[in-house]
């Protein structure tokens, strides 16, 4: 959260760094916030401007900051993390030594900073500028690290620090003086052993970079899962990698594996335990164990880990915009994962989740037909039990992502008092939240947060289905879903039956792809909105936030989705601005099309 004076705080900067998704964005944020470059200087930086400097047996890195005339204005100090980001950017883009690292205008630099800030969950970062990051750089060195003000002025390019005029001009400071000033701070290596640790992080950087490149070439879900595991296992950083999907809270399927003993996918007794997979999903940030051979959580994998020489294992969620796709795990011969490496792997898990969602979306848009299936169950599922025990009818209005892999279903209730149905759901173990959105006597709408595996619809989503309709009554529950045409429906039914005995396939049909104009319009809108913005906009629509009088407050929506009210306001206002800009720039039919898209797509973004 921004400080009371509006300044960028340490927590703000960590969140911005974590929100970067490309090597270019990481370089821009790092050069502004950790090196002190201006928006005008960042586009001039080239790989050849980076140079090592040995001081007391430790290698430090400096950046000869290019001036507007082509010469070098000053030597800036490069923290190891930023130096690695520069190398990563140059390798990823195939840059020559004299190519610009960030080939954009100074104004575009600010646009990149804004894009990164827009992905954070902190409303106060809205509008943060590159200049704010440069100010953070100076303030952090002066007040946090206690670096000599002359050095701060020298590396940051100030002729004098306005608040410290008594200090001498910067031309008296050389590289050795700068290295001495940074010694002992978090921005400098301390000894050879730490440099070896940095080399280990370099290997992890390279592995994640290779995995990211592999993701861009994969066009199907299976290809995405296989490519990322192959890229990680082929690196010097990791001995093995695997990706598992939860089928229920008690069962998992290994979707891809590489390195070590590949039989892990085919050996049911050695599959990663459901407890381990679900724990990583419930935690939301991943699990890292330094002793894979002894940790109870990975007992089923112990033999495979030992054979592959694995000492430490990391398991992180693979989550798309609205549902968990599983977990990604890596095994390393090192005894532990550094914090930087944990961040890299966790971020890769999120990228894999987005790649899976995009691959499935692309497949649906390019396929002429969609396979639509309907499943029915009489007991065991949350909504089936609620309808039977309360003697009511339930029908789906829409669904949005909640907190920690839950989904929030907006369901219409008829035939029973809303308060009674709400109270029953509140006492059900599979329901994490429930509230009455509107109650019109004979008919009401509830917002119900459902935990993974608690309802038939949740199980269908976990297997890659898109919920098109859901209804429940005294006779049981019916879930209609769209799945890929090549889906093995019998295998899907068998998987669902492990959690919901008695489930049956009620219907199956191929359906022609919908109106292409509407799909193109929807895809255009989805490109403009981030996943969070789209989800919040849809939640607000289904919860009656735009009705008059409002049927739900922003606080209600924030509680449903597991975010703070300021964060929800931030995403909602950005989404409204983009939607209105699209409407104003096009004809009067556009709003009707988008209203229909917002209403009808209930579980996975297909815009």
Short mmCIF file of C-alpha atoms in Angstrom, two decimals, residues 163-341:
data_model
loop_
_atom_site.label_atom_id
_atom_site.label_comp_id
_atom_site.label_asym_id
_atom_site.label_seq_id
_atom_site.Cartn_x
_atom_site.Cartn_y
_atom_site.Cartn_z
CA UNK A 163 17.96 18.18 0.48
CA UNK A 164 21.67 17.57 1.09
CA UNK A 165 23.42 20.55 -0.48
CA UNK A 166 26.34 20.37 1.90
CA UNK A 167 27.72 17.31 0.14
CA UNK A 168 30.32 17.59 -2.56
CA UNK A 169 29.70 17.25 -6.30
CA UNK A 170 29.55 13.74 -7.68
CA UNK A 171 32.68 13.70 -9.79
CA UNK A 172 34.83 12.75 -6.78
CA UNK A 173 33.34 9.23 -6.61
CA UNK A 174 34.91 6.32 -8.52
CA UNK A 175 33.81 2.69 -8.95
CA UNK A 176 35.77 1.40 -5.97
CA UNK A 177 34.15 4.04 -3.77
CA UNK A 178 30.75 3.06 -5.07
CA UNK A 179 31.43 -0.64 -4.49
CA UNK A 180 32.56 0.10 -0.92
CA UNK A 181 29.42 2.15 -0.31
CA UNK A 182 27.16 -0.66 -1.50
CA UNK A 183 29.02 -3.38 0.45
CA UNK A 184 26.81 -4.72 3.21
CA UNK A 185 23.56 -3.63 1.58
CA UNK A 186 21.01 -6.01 0.13
CA UNK A 187 21.97 -4.83 -3.35
CA UNK A 188 25.49 -6.23 -3.40
CA UNK A 189 27.00 -9.74 -3.20
CA UNK A 190 29.04 -10.29 -0.04
CA UNK A 191 31.43 -13.14 -0.85
CA UNK A 192 32.22 -15.91 -3.26
CA UNK A 193 29.71 -18.31 -1.69
CA UNK A 194 26.93 -15.81 -2.32
CA UNK A 195 28.08 -15.46 -5.89
CA UNK A 196 27.76 -19.22 -6.25
CA UNK A 197 24.23 -18.89 -4.90
CA UNK A 198 23.63 -16.22 -7.52
CA UNK A 199 24.87 -18.63 -10.17
CA UNK A 200 22.26 -21.10 -8.94
CA UNK A 201 19.55 -18.43 -9.36
CA UNK A 202 20.97 -17.70 -12.82
CA UNK A 203 20.36 -21.34 -13.72
CA UNK A 204 16.80 -21.05 -12.40
CA UNK A 205 16.34 -17.87 -14.45
CA UNK A 206 17.48 -19.69 -17.55
CA UNK A 207 15.18 -22.63 -16.82
CA UNK A 208 12.14 -20.39 -16.33
CA UNK A 209 13.05 -18.42 -19.44
CA UNK A 210 13.26 -21.62 -21.50
CA UNK A 211 9.94 -22.77 -20.07
CA UNK A 212 8.37 -19.43 -20.98
CA UNK A 213 9.65 -19.72 -24.53
CA UNK A 214 8.23 -23.23 -24.75
CA UNK A 215 4.83 -21.95 -23.62
CA UNK A 216 4.67 -19.47 -26.49
CA UNK A 217 5.13 -22.31 -29.00
CA UNK A 218 2.53 -24.67 -27.49
CA UNK A 219 -0.99 -24.52 -28.92
CA UNK A 220 -2.88 -27.11 -26.88
CA UNK A 221 -3.25 -27.81 -23.17
CA UNK A 222 -1.33 -31.07 -23.45
CA UNK A 223 1.44 -29.36 -25.40
CA UNK A 224 1.68 -26.60 -22.79
CA UNK A 225 1.98 -29.09 -19.93
CA UNK A 226 4.54 -31.25 -21.69
CA UNK A 227 6.61 -28.33 -22.96
CA UNK A 228 7.04 -26.68 -19.58
CA UNK A 229 8.08 -29.94 -17.89
CA UNK A 230 10.54 -30.79 -20.66
CA UNK A 231 12.10 -27.30 -20.56
CA UNK A 232 12.56 -27.35 -16.79
CA UNK A 233 14.00 -30.87 -16.65
CA UNK A 234 16.39 -30.14 -19.55
CA UNK A 235 17.97 -27.23 -17.65
CA UNK A 236 20.91 -27.31 -15.25
CA UNK A 237 18.65 -26.09 -12.44
CA UNK A 238 16.25 -29.03 -12.01
CA UNK A 239 16.47 -32.80 -12.10
CA UNK A 240 12.79 -33.47 -12.67
CA UNK A 241 9.48 -31.69 -13.26
CA UNK A 242 5.88 -32.83 -13.27
CA UNK A 243 2.41 -31.37 -13.58
CA UNK A 244 -0.63 -32.94 -11.93
CA UNK A 245 -4.34 -32.16 -12.16
CA UNK A 246 -6.71 -32.79 -9.24
CA UNK A 247 -9.73 -34.85 -10.23
CA UNK A 248 -11.26 -34.68 -6.75
CA UNK A 249 -9.91 -33.75 -3.33
CA UNK A 250 -8.86 -37.39 -2.99
CA UNK A 251 -7.40 -38.15 -6.40
CA UNK A 252 -5.01 -36.63 -8.94
CA UNK A 253 -3.87 -37.36 -12.46
CA UNK A 254 -0.29 -36.71 -13.59
CA UNK A 255 -0.67 -34.80 -16.85
CA UNK A 256 3.02 -34.46 -17.77
CA UNK A 257 6.42 -35.40 -16.37
CA UNK A 258 10.05 -35.07 -17.43
CA UNK A 259 13.43 -35.94 -16.00
CA UNK A 260 14.17 -38.54 -13.34
CA UNK A 261 11.97 -41.58 -13.80
CA UNK A 262 9.23 -40.82 -16.33
CA UNK A 263 7.26 -43.83 -15.06
CA UNK A 264 5.76 -41.51 -12.48
CA UNK A 265 2.93 -40.81 -14.93
CA UNK A 266 2.13 -44.48 -15.45
CA UNK A 267 2.78 -45.79 -11.94
CA UNK A 268 -0.38 -45.16 -9.91
CA UNK A 269 1.33 -46.11 -6.66
CA UNK A 270 3.96 -43.42 -7.23
CA UNK A 271 1.62 -40.60 -8.27
CA UNK A 272 1.89 -37.47 -6.13
CA UNK A 273 -0.56 -37.69 -3.27
CA UNK A 274 -3.80 -35.72 -3.43
CA UNK A 275 -2.90 -34.24 -0.04
CA UNK A 276 0.24 -32.65 -1.48
CA UNK A 277 -1.53 -31.30 -4.57
CA UNK A 278 -4.51 -29.95 -2.65
CA UNK A 279 -2.27 -28.41 0.01
CA UNK A 280 -0.43 -26.42 -2.66
CA UNK A 281 -3.73 -25.28 -4.17
CA UNK A 282 -5.22 -24.36 -0.79
CA UNK A 283 -2.08 -22.47 0.22
CA UNK A 284 -2.21 -20.49 -3.01
CA UNK A 285 1.51 -19.66 -3.00
CA UNK A 286 3.06 -23.12 -3.19
CA UNK A 287 4.98 -25.50 -0.96
CA UNK A 288 8.75 -25.93 -0.85
CA UNK A 289 10.47 -28.72 1.05
CA UNK A 290 14.28 -28.89 1.51
CA UNK A 291 14.23 -32.64 2.18
CA UNK A 292 12.16 -34.42 -0.44
CA UNK A 293 13.54 -37.80 0.58
CA UNK A 294 12.10 -37.48 4.09
CA UNK A 295 9.14 -35.09 3.82
CA UNK A 296 5.81 -36.89 4.47
CA UNK A 297 4.06 -34.69 1.89
CA UNK A 298 6.02 -36.25 -0.96
CA UNK A 299 6.20 -39.79 0.41
CA UNK A 300 4.66 -41.27 -2.75
CA UNK A 301 7.41 -39.69 -4.84
CA UNK A 302 10.29 -40.53 -2.51
CA UNK A 303 11.71 -43.38 -4.59
CA UNK A 304 11.54 -41.37 -7.82
CA UNK A 305 13.08 -38.32 -6.15
CA UNK A 306 15.96 -40.34 -4.73
CA UNK A 307 16.64 -42.01 -8.09
CA UNK A 308 16.76 -38.59 -9.76
CA UNK A 309 19.09 -37.14 -7.12
CA UNK A 310 16.44 -34.71 -5.89
CA UNK A 311 16.97 -33.12 -2.47
CA UNK A 312 14.46 -30.26 -2.55
CA UNK A 313 11.05 -30.08 -4.20
CA UNK A 314 8.77 -27.14 -4.95
CA UNK A 315 5.06 -27.46 -5.75
CA UNK A 316 3.18 -24.37 -6.96
CA UNK A 317 -0.40 -23.81 -8.19
CA UNK A 318 -1.17 -23.69 -11.89
CA UNK A 319 -4.24 -21.45 -11.95
CA UNK A 320 -6.03 -19.72 -14.79
CA UNK A 321 -8.37 -16.73 -14.53
CA UNK A 322 -11.16 -18.65 -12.85
CA UNK A 323 -10.12 -22.18 -11.97
CA UNK A 324 -7.14 -24.23 -10.86
CA UNK A 325 -5.60 -26.33 -13.60
CA UNK A 326 -3.39 -28.27 -11.19
CA UNK A 327 0.10 -27.91 -9.76
CA UNK A 328 3.59 -27.65 -11.22
CA UNK A 329 6.46 -29.26 -9.33
CA UNK A 330 10.21 -29.18 -9.74
CA UNK A 331 12.87 -31.27 -8.03
CA UNK A 332 16.37 -29.89 -7.51
CA UNK A 333 19.63 -31.39 -6.35
CA UNK A 334 20.26 -28.32 -4.21
CA UNK A 335 19.35 -28.50 -0.54
CA UNK A 336 17.05 -25.48 -0.63
CA UNK A 337 15.31 -22.94 -2.83
CA UNK A 338 16.24 -19.28 -2.47
CA UNK A 339 13.45 -16.75 -2.03
CA UNK A 340 14.14 -15.36 -5.49
CA UNK A 341 13.89 -18.85 -6.98
#
